Amino acid sequence: MSNTRAFNRRHFLASTAATAVLFGAGPLAAAEVLKVAGIYTVPVEQQWVSRIHKAALAAQARGDIEYTFSENVSNTDYARVMREYAEAGNTLIIGEVFGAEQEAREVAADYSDVAFLMGSSFKEDAGLPNFAVFDNYIQDASYLSGIIAGAMTKSGNIGMVGGFPIPEVNRLMHAFMAGAREMNPDIKFQVSFIGSWFDPPKAKETAFAMIENGADVLYAERFGVSDAAKEKGILAIGNVIDTQADYPDTVVASAIWNFEPTLDAAIAAVQAGAFTAADYGMYSFMNKGGTELAPLGTFEGKIPAAAMELVTSREAEIKSGAFAVAIDDSEPASS
C-alpha cells in the first residue's frame, strides 16, 4: 500500500484521556497526555519499525500518549509529513530519517516547541536542541546469537543478508560474526546487501545463492531470508523480532530489539520539559533492557551445551559491565 498522506487509515487514538505527571517546566513540558506521531518509510509490519510501533502502542495503552502514524512515506515526502504532524499539534514526533537527514533537521528547526526523536546514522547537534537521535544498538544480543550460530553450523559457512551497509546494520553483523568465531575461529562468511529495507523476494533469492555456495546457517537481517532457509532445510538466525513460532524448524535464535526503554525515556523527558538534543542509542543496550535473546522455543535443549554455557556467562558479564561487545560500524565483507 502506497501512502504519502500525513494521516492514514490506521490511526490509533487513545480511548480515554489521562493526565501525565508534570516533573518540570519548559517549552516542551506537557500537562496532558502527549500527542505522538510516528512517520515510517516502510510498513509497520517491517521488523525494525514494528518494534517502534509496538512500544508506542504500549505507551498509548498505559494512557501516556495519543498515538497516530503514517507508513510507507517516501524519503522525498518525509519533510512534508513531518510538517503536517507538527502543525497538527503533536508534541513528540518519532520515526527514521536515514534517507532524509538534512530535510528532517531543517523541519525540526522550524518547530522548536516540538520534540523529534529520530532513527539516524548521525549524532545529535547541540544547535538543534529539540532533535534527538537513536539507532539500533542491539550488538549485545547479536553477539550472543552468533555464538549459537557458530555452534550450529556444520559446514563452517554462514550466509548473511542485510538491507544496506549503514552503521546500524554493520555493527550487528560484526557482533554476530564475532560471536560465531568464539565457537569456530575459522568460520567463513558470505555477506551481501540487497539495497532495500523491505524486499523479501530479493532477500530470498540472495539467500538461495548463498545456500548454493555452501552456507548451512543464514543470518536473517531482512525478511525473506528465513523463507529461503526453510525451503532448503537449513537453519537461520533472526534479527530484531522473534519469528521462531513462524519458523519452528528453522529459526534457532534471534536478537530482539525492545524500543520501550528508548521511547519511555523520551516521553519522560518531554513531560519533564527536559527534552534536548541527545543520543538515545544507549537505551538499546542489554543493560538497559533494550535487547535480549528470544526464547529458543523448539530449539531448547538442541544447542550444544558448551555454546549455551558461553551464552549464559557472556550475558551475565555484559549486564554487569565485565564484558563489552565491540561496536564496529565499518562495512563487513565476505571471508
Protein backbone atom coordinates (compact mmCIF):
# COMPACT_ATOMS: atom_id res chain seq x y z
CA MET A 1 0.00 0.00 0.00
CA SER A 2 1.47 3.35 -1.02
CA ASN A 3 0.84 6.14 1.43
CA THR A 4 2.01 9.73 1.10
CA ARG A 5 -0.64 11.22 3.35
CA ALA A 6 0.25 12.55 6.75
CA PHE A 7 -2.61 10.67 8.35
CA ASN A 8 -3.51 7.20 7.12
CA ARG A 9 -6.35 4.83 7.76
CA ARG A 10 -4.57 3.09 10.60
CA HIS A 11 -4.55 5.86 13.16
CA PHE A 12 -4.61 4.73 16.75
CA LEU A 13 -6.08 7.22 19.22
CA ALA A 14 -6.16 6.83 22.96
CA SER A 15 -9.52 5.57 24.12
CA THR A 16 -9.54 7.65 27.27
CA ALA A 17 -8.00 10.92 28.37
CA ALA A 18 -5.46 10.94 31.17
CA THR A 19 -3.17 13.42 32.81
CA ALA A 20 0.59 12.99 32.70
CA VAL A 21 2.61 13.93 35.76
CA LEU A 22 4.50 17.14 35.17
CA PHE A 23 8.01 16.89 36.54
CA GLY A 24 9.26 20.27 35.48
CA ALA A 25 8.66 23.27 33.28
CA GLY A 26 9.87 24.29 29.86
CA PRO A 27 8.76 24.82 26.27
CA LEU A 28 8.23 21.11 25.68
CA ALA A 29 6.54 20.34 29.00
CA ALA A 30 3.13 18.70 28.77
CA ALA A 31 0.46 18.54 31.48
CA GLU A 32 -1.82 16.29 29.46
CA VAL A 33 -1.47 13.07 27.53
CA LEU A 34 1.21 13.62 24.89
CA LYS A 35 0.20 13.66 21.25
CA VAL A 36 2.77 11.47 19.50
CA ALA A 37 3.10 10.85 15.76
CA GLY A 38 5.15 8.18 14.04
CA ILE A 39 6.46 8.54 10.48
CA TYR A 40 7.74 5.38 8.81
CA THR A 41 9.17 4.78 5.34
CA VAL A 42 8.10 1.13 5.33
CA PRO A 43 5.04 -0.83 6.50
CA VAL A 44 4.67 -1.12 10.27
CA GLU A 45 4.94 -4.88 9.79
CA GLN A 46 8.60 -4.44 8.78
CA GLN A 47 10.70 -5.77 11.64
CA TRP A 48 12.61 -2.62 12.63
CA VAL A 49 9.64 -0.27 12.52
CA SER A 50 7.36 -2.84 14.14
CA ARG A 51 9.35 -2.51 17.36
CA ILE A 52 8.90 1.27 17.45
CA HIS A 53 5.22 0.84 16.68
CA LYS A 54 4.84 -1.79 19.41
CA ALA A 55 6.42 0.49 22.02
CA ALA A 56 4.17 3.39 21.02
CA LEU A 57 1.06 1.23 21.27
CA ALA A 58 2.17 0.10 24.75
CA ALA A 59 2.63 3.72 25.87
CA GLN A 60 -0.80 4.53 24.49
CA ALA A 61 -2.36 1.58 26.30
CA ARG A 62 -0.90 2.95 29.56
CA GLY A 63 -2.57 6.29 28.86
CA ASP A 64 0.72 8.17 28.47
CA ILE A 65 0.23 9.19 24.84
CA GLU A 66 -2.22 9.56 21.98
CA TYR A 67 -0.57 7.90 19.00
CA THR A 68 -1.09 8.28 15.29
CA PHE A 69 1.21 7.28 12.45
CA SER A 70 1.89 7.15 8.73
CA GLU A 71 3.63 4.27 6.98
CA ASN A 72 5.19 3.90 3.53
CA VAL A 73 6.21 7.56 3.46
CA SER A 74 8.84 8.15 0.79
CA ASN A 75 12.07 9.91 1.68
CA THR A 76 11.15 12.72 -0.71
CA ASP A 77 7.84 13.23 1.11
CA TYR A 78 9.19 12.82 4.63
CA ALA A 79 9.71 16.52 5.40
CA ARG A 80 6.18 17.40 4.32
CA VAL A 81 4.65 14.75 6.57
CA MET A 82 6.80 15.97 9.48
CA ARG A 83 5.47 19.49 8.99
CA GLU A 84 1.87 18.35 8.84
CA TYR A 85 2.19 16.41 12.07
CA ALA A 86 3.94 19.35 13.76
CA GLU A 87 1.20 21.72 12.60
CA ALA A 88 -1.42 19.28 13.90
CA GLY A 89 -0.23 19.82 17.45
CA ASN A 90 1.83 16.69 18.08
CA THR A 91 4.26 17.19 20.96
CA LEU A 92 6.61 14.33 20.08
CA ILE A 93 7.34 13.00 16.59
CA ILE A 94 9.21 9.72 16.15
CA GLY A 95 10.48 7.96 13.06
CA GLU A 96 13.55 7.18 10.96
CA VAL A 97 15.34 9.70 8.78
CA PHE A 98 18.22 7.64 7.39
CA GLY A 99 17.34 8.78 3.87
CA ALA A 100 16.20 12.32 4.73
CA GLU A 101 18.66 13.56 7.33
CA GLN A 102 19.14 17.15 6.19
CA GLU A 103 15.49 17.80 5.32
CA ALA A 104 14.30 16.38 8.65
CA ARG A 105 16.62 18.58 10.66
CA GLU A 106 15.52 21.63 8.72
CA VAL A 107 11.91 20.89 9.63
CA ALA A 108 12.80 20.42 13.30
CA ALA A 109 14.49 23.83 13.31
CA ASP A 110 11.17 25.40 12.30
CA TYR A 111 9.24 23.79 15.18
CA SER A 112 11.23 24.39 18.34
CA ASP A 113 8.23 23.56 20.53
CA VAL A 114 8.01 20.02 19.12
CA ALA A 115 10.31 17.18 20.23
CA PHE A 116 11.72 14.96 17.46
CA LEU A 117 13.17 11.52 18.22
CA MET A 118 14.53 10.03 15.03
CA GLY A 119 16.44 6.96 13.97
CA SER A 120 19.60 8.34 12.41
CA SER A 121 23.08 7.37 11.31
CA PHE A 122 24.35 10.72 12.56
CA LYS A 123 24.69 12.21 16.02
CA GLU A 124 22.76 14.93 17.77
CA ASP A 125 23.51 18.63 17.19
CA ALA A 126 23.56 20.92 20.21
CA GLY A 127 22.45 23.73 17.90
CA LEU A 128 19.18 21.86 17.30
CA PRO A 129 18.05 21.16 20.87
CA ASN A 130 14.66 19.62 20.02
CA PHE A 131 16.09 16.92 17.73
CA ALA A 132 17.34 13.72 19.42
CA VAL A 133 18.60 10.60 17.68
CA PHE A 134 18.62 6.86 18.28
CA ASP A 135 19.91 3.83 16.45
CA ASN A 136 19.66 0.08 16.74
CA TYR A 137 22.43 -0.80 19.20
CA ILE A 138 21.49 -4.44 19.78
CA GLN A 139 25.01 -5.74 19.22
CA ASP A 140 24.93 -7.44 22.64
CA ALA A 141 22.21 -9.92 21.67
CA SER A 142 23.55 -10.18 18.11
CA TYR A 143 26.87 -11.36 19.55
CA LEU A 144 25.11 -13.98 21.67
CA SER A 145 23.10 -15.22 18.69
CA GLY A 146 26.38 -15.52 16.79
CA ILE A 147 27.73 -17.89 19.43
CA ILE A 148 24.71 -20.11 18.85
CA ALA A 149 25.14 -19.94 15.07
CA GLY A 150 28.80 -20.84 15.36
CA ALA A 151 27.86 -23.93 17.33
CA MET A 152 25.12 -24.99 14.90
CA THR A 153 26.90 -24.71 11.55
CA LYS A 154 28.36 -27.95 10.25
CA SER A 155 29.87 -26.58 7.05
CA GLY A 156 31.54 -23.63 8.77
CA ASN A 157 29.91 -21.41 6.16
CA ILE A 158 27.36 -18.78 7.21
CA GLY A 159 25.40 -16.53 4.86
CA MET A 160 24.44 -13.00 5.92
CA VAL A 161 21.84 -10.93 4.07
CA GLY A 162 21.41 -7.26 5.03
CA GLY A 163 19.46 -4.28 3.75
CA PHE A 164 22.03 -1.50 3.40
CA PRO A 165 25.61 -1.32 4.77
CA ILE A 166 24.82 1.51 7.19
CA PRO A 167 26.31 1.66 10.70
CA GLU A 168 23.21 0.17 12.35
CA VAL A 169 23.33 -2.96 10.20
CA ASN A 170 27.11 -3.19 10.04
CA ARG A 171 27.56 -3.24 13.82
CA LEU A 172 25.05 -6.07 14.25
CA MET A 173 26.71 -8.15 11.56
CA HIS A 174 30.16 -7.63 13.05
CA ALA A 175 28.91 -8.57 16.53
CA PHE A 176 27.24 -11.69 15.16
CA MET A 177 30.42 -12.67 13.34
CA ALA A 178 32.48 -12.14 16.49
CA GLY A 179 30.15 -14.42 18.43
CA ALA A 180 30.31 -17.15 15.79
CA ARG A 181 34.11 -17.02 15.80
CA GLU A 182 34.05 -17.68 19.56
CA MET A 183 32.93 -21.21 18.67
CA ASN A 184 34.96 -21.60 15.49
CA PRO A 185 37.58 -19.00 14.50
CA ASP A 186 37.77 -20.50 11.01
CA ILE A 187 34.14 -19.90 10.05
CA LYS A 188 33.64 -18.34 6.62
CA PHE A 189 31.00 -15.67 6.00
CA GLN A 190 29.16 -14.70 2.83
CA VAL A 191 27.94 -11.10 3.18
CA SER A 192 25.53 -9.36 0.84
CA PHE A 193 23.26 -6.29 0.93
CA ILE A 194 20.08 -6.13 -1.15
CA GLY A 195 19.75 -2.32 -1.32
CA SER A 196 16.28 -2.26 0.25
CA TRP A 197 14.69 -2.28 3.67
CA PHE A 198 11.73 -4.31 2.51
CA ASP A 199 12.13 -6.63 -0.46
CA PRO A 200 11.54 -10.20 0.75
CA PRO A 201 11.76 -11.76 -2.75
CA LYS A 202 15.18 -10.22 -3.37
CA ALA A 203 16.42 -11.22 0.08
CA LYS A 204 15.18 -14.75 -0.52
CA GLU A 205 16.95 -15.05 -3.88
CA THR A 206 20.17 -13.72 -2.36
CA ALA A 207 19.91 -16.31 0.40
CA PHE A 208 19.34 -19.10 -2.13
CA ALA A 209 22.61 -18.15 -3.83
CA MET A 210 24.45 -18.36 -0.51
CA ILE A 211 22.98 -21.79 0.20
CA GLU A 212 24.15 -22.99 -3.21
CA ASN A 213 27.59 -21.68 -2.25
CA GLY A 214 27.74 -23.84 0.88
CA ALA A 215 26.02 -21.89 3.67
CA ASP A 216 24.11 -24.05 6.14
CA VAL A 217 23.17 -21.22 8.53
CA LEU A 218 21.76 -17.84 7.46
CA TYR A 219 21.71 -14.53 9.32
CA ALA A 220 18.29 -13.09 8.51
CA GLU A 221 18.72 -9.35 8.85
CA ARG A 222 15.89 -8.94 6.29
CA PHE A 223 12.52 -10.58 5.70
CA GLY A 224 12.68 -13.34 3.10
CA VAL A 225 15.90 -14.97 4.31
CA SER A 226 14.21 -17.35 6.74
CA ASP A 227 11.84 -18.40 3.97
CA ALA A 228 14.81 -19.47 1.87
CA ALA A 229 16.31 -21.36 4.81
CA LYS A 230 13.00 -23.11 5.46
CA GLU A 231 12.61 -24.18 1.83
CA LYS A 232 16.14 -25.57 1.70
CA GLY A 233 16.01 -27.24 5.11
CA ILE A 234 18.81 -25.25 6.76
CA LEU A 235 18.92 -23.01 9.84
CA ALA A 236 18.51 -19.27 10.30
CA ILE A 237 19.22 -16.68 12.99
CA GLY A 238 16.64 -13.91 13.36
CA ASN A 239 17.10 -10.21 13.96
CA VAL A 240 15.06 -7.53 15.81
CA ILE A 241 11.86 -9.61 16.13
CA ASP A 242 11.08 -13.16 17.25
CA THR A 243 9.90 -15.32 14.34
CA GLN A 244 10.54 -18.70 15.97
CA ALA A 245 6.84 -19.54 16.10
CA ASP A 246 6.58 -18.90 12.35
CA TYR A 247 9.68 -20.98 11.56
CA PRO A 248 9.81 -23.60 14.33
CA ASP A 249 12.22 -25.88 12.46
CA THR A 250 14.34 -23.09 11.00
CA VAL A 251 14.95 -20.11 13.31
CA VAL A 252 17.30 -21.20 16.06
CA ALA A 253 17.69 -17.90 17.90
CA SER A 254 17.01 -14.19 17.45
CA ALA A 255 18.41 -10.94 18.79
CA ILE A 256 15.39 -8.92 19.91
CA TRP A 257 15.14 -5.13 19.99
CA ASN A 258 12.98 -3.60 22.71
CA PHE A 259 12.25 0.03 21.86
CA GLU A 260 10.26 0.65 25.05
CA PRO A 261 13.25 1.92 27.11
CA THR A 262 14.10 4.44 24.35
CA LEU A 263 10.57 5.75 23.89
CA ASP A 264 9.77 5.82 27.59
CA ALA A 265 12.89 7.89 28.28
CA ALA A 266 11.86 10.39 25.60
CA ILE A 267 8.30 10.60 26.92
CA ALA A 268 9.59 11.26 30.43
CA ALA A 269 11.94 13.97 29.13
CA VAL A 270 9.13 15.72 27.27
CA GLN A 271 6.84 15.52 30.29
CA ALA A 272 9.60 17.00 32.43
CA GLY A 273 10.30 19.81 29.99
CA ALA A 274 13.81 18.42 29.73
CA PHE A 275 13.88 17.03 26.18
CA THR A 276 17.00 18.14 24.36
CA ALA A 277 19.48 17.06 21.69
CA ALA A 278 20.82 13.69 22.82
CA ASP A 279 21.80 10.25 21.59
CA TYR A 280 19.27 7.72 22.88
CA GLY A 281 21.24 4.80 21.46
CA MET A 282 22.30 3.58 24.90
CA TYR A 283 18.72 2.57 25.68
CA SER A 284 19.08 -0.27 23.15
CA PHE A 285 21.91 -1.87 25.13
CA MET A 286 21.25 -5.09 27.04
CA ASN A 287 21.96 -3.50 30.42
CA LYS A 288 19.13 -1.02 29.73
CA GLY A 289 16.68 -3.72 28.69
CA GLY A 290 16.85 -2.65 25.06
CA THR A 291 17.90 -6.03 23.69
CA GLU A 292 17.69 -9.70 24.60
CA LEU A 293 17.83 -13.15 23.10
CA ALA A 294 14.44 -14.50 22.15
CA PRO A 295 13.31 -17.76 23.78
CA LEU A 296 14.78 -20.74 21.94
CA GLY A 297 11.40 -22.40 21.58
CA THR A 298 11.65 -25.65 19.65
CA PHE A 299 15.46 -25.47 19.74
CA GLU A 300 15.58 -25.54 23.55
CA GLY A 301 17.99 -28.32 24.50
CA LYS A 302 19.20 -28.80 20.91
CA ILE A 303 22.10 -26.34 21.02
CA PRO A 304 25.50 -27.72 22.17
CA ALA A 305 25.97 -27.28 25.91
CA ALA A 306 29.31 -25.53 25.50
CA ALA A 307 27.68 -22.80 23.43
CA MET A 308 24.83 -22.27 25.89
CA GLU A 309 27.26 -22.10 28.79
CA LEU A 310 29.20 -19.39 26.98
CA VAL A 311 25.98 -17.53 26.15
CA THR A 312 24.92 -17.59 29.80
CA SER A 313 28.26 -16.41 31.13
CA ARG A 314 28.70 -13.71 28.49
CA GLU A 315 25.17 -12.42 29.03
CA ALA A 316 25.85 -12.01 32.75
CA GLU A 317 29.16 -10.27 32.01
CA ILE A 318 27.50 -7.92 29.53
CA LYS A 319 24.85 -6.93 32.04
CA SER A 320 27.41 -6.38 34.80
CA GLY A 321 29.77 -4.44 32.56
CA ALA A 322 32.56 -7.02 32.85
CA PHE A 323 32.39 -7.70 29.11
CA ALA A 324 31.65 -5.27 26.29
CA VAL A 325 30.71 -6.30 22.79
CA ALA A 326 32.77 -4.32 20.28
CA ILE A 327 30.87 -1.76 18.20
CA ASP A 328 32.22 -1.83 14.66
CA ASP A 329 30.30 0.36 12.20
CA SER A 330 32.51 -0.40 9.19
CA GLU A 331 31.03 -2.35 6.29
CA PRO A 332 31.57 -6.10 6.77
CA ALA A 333 32.93 -8.18 3.92
CA SER A 334 32.75 -11.81 2.91
CA SER A 335 35.56 -14.03 4.14
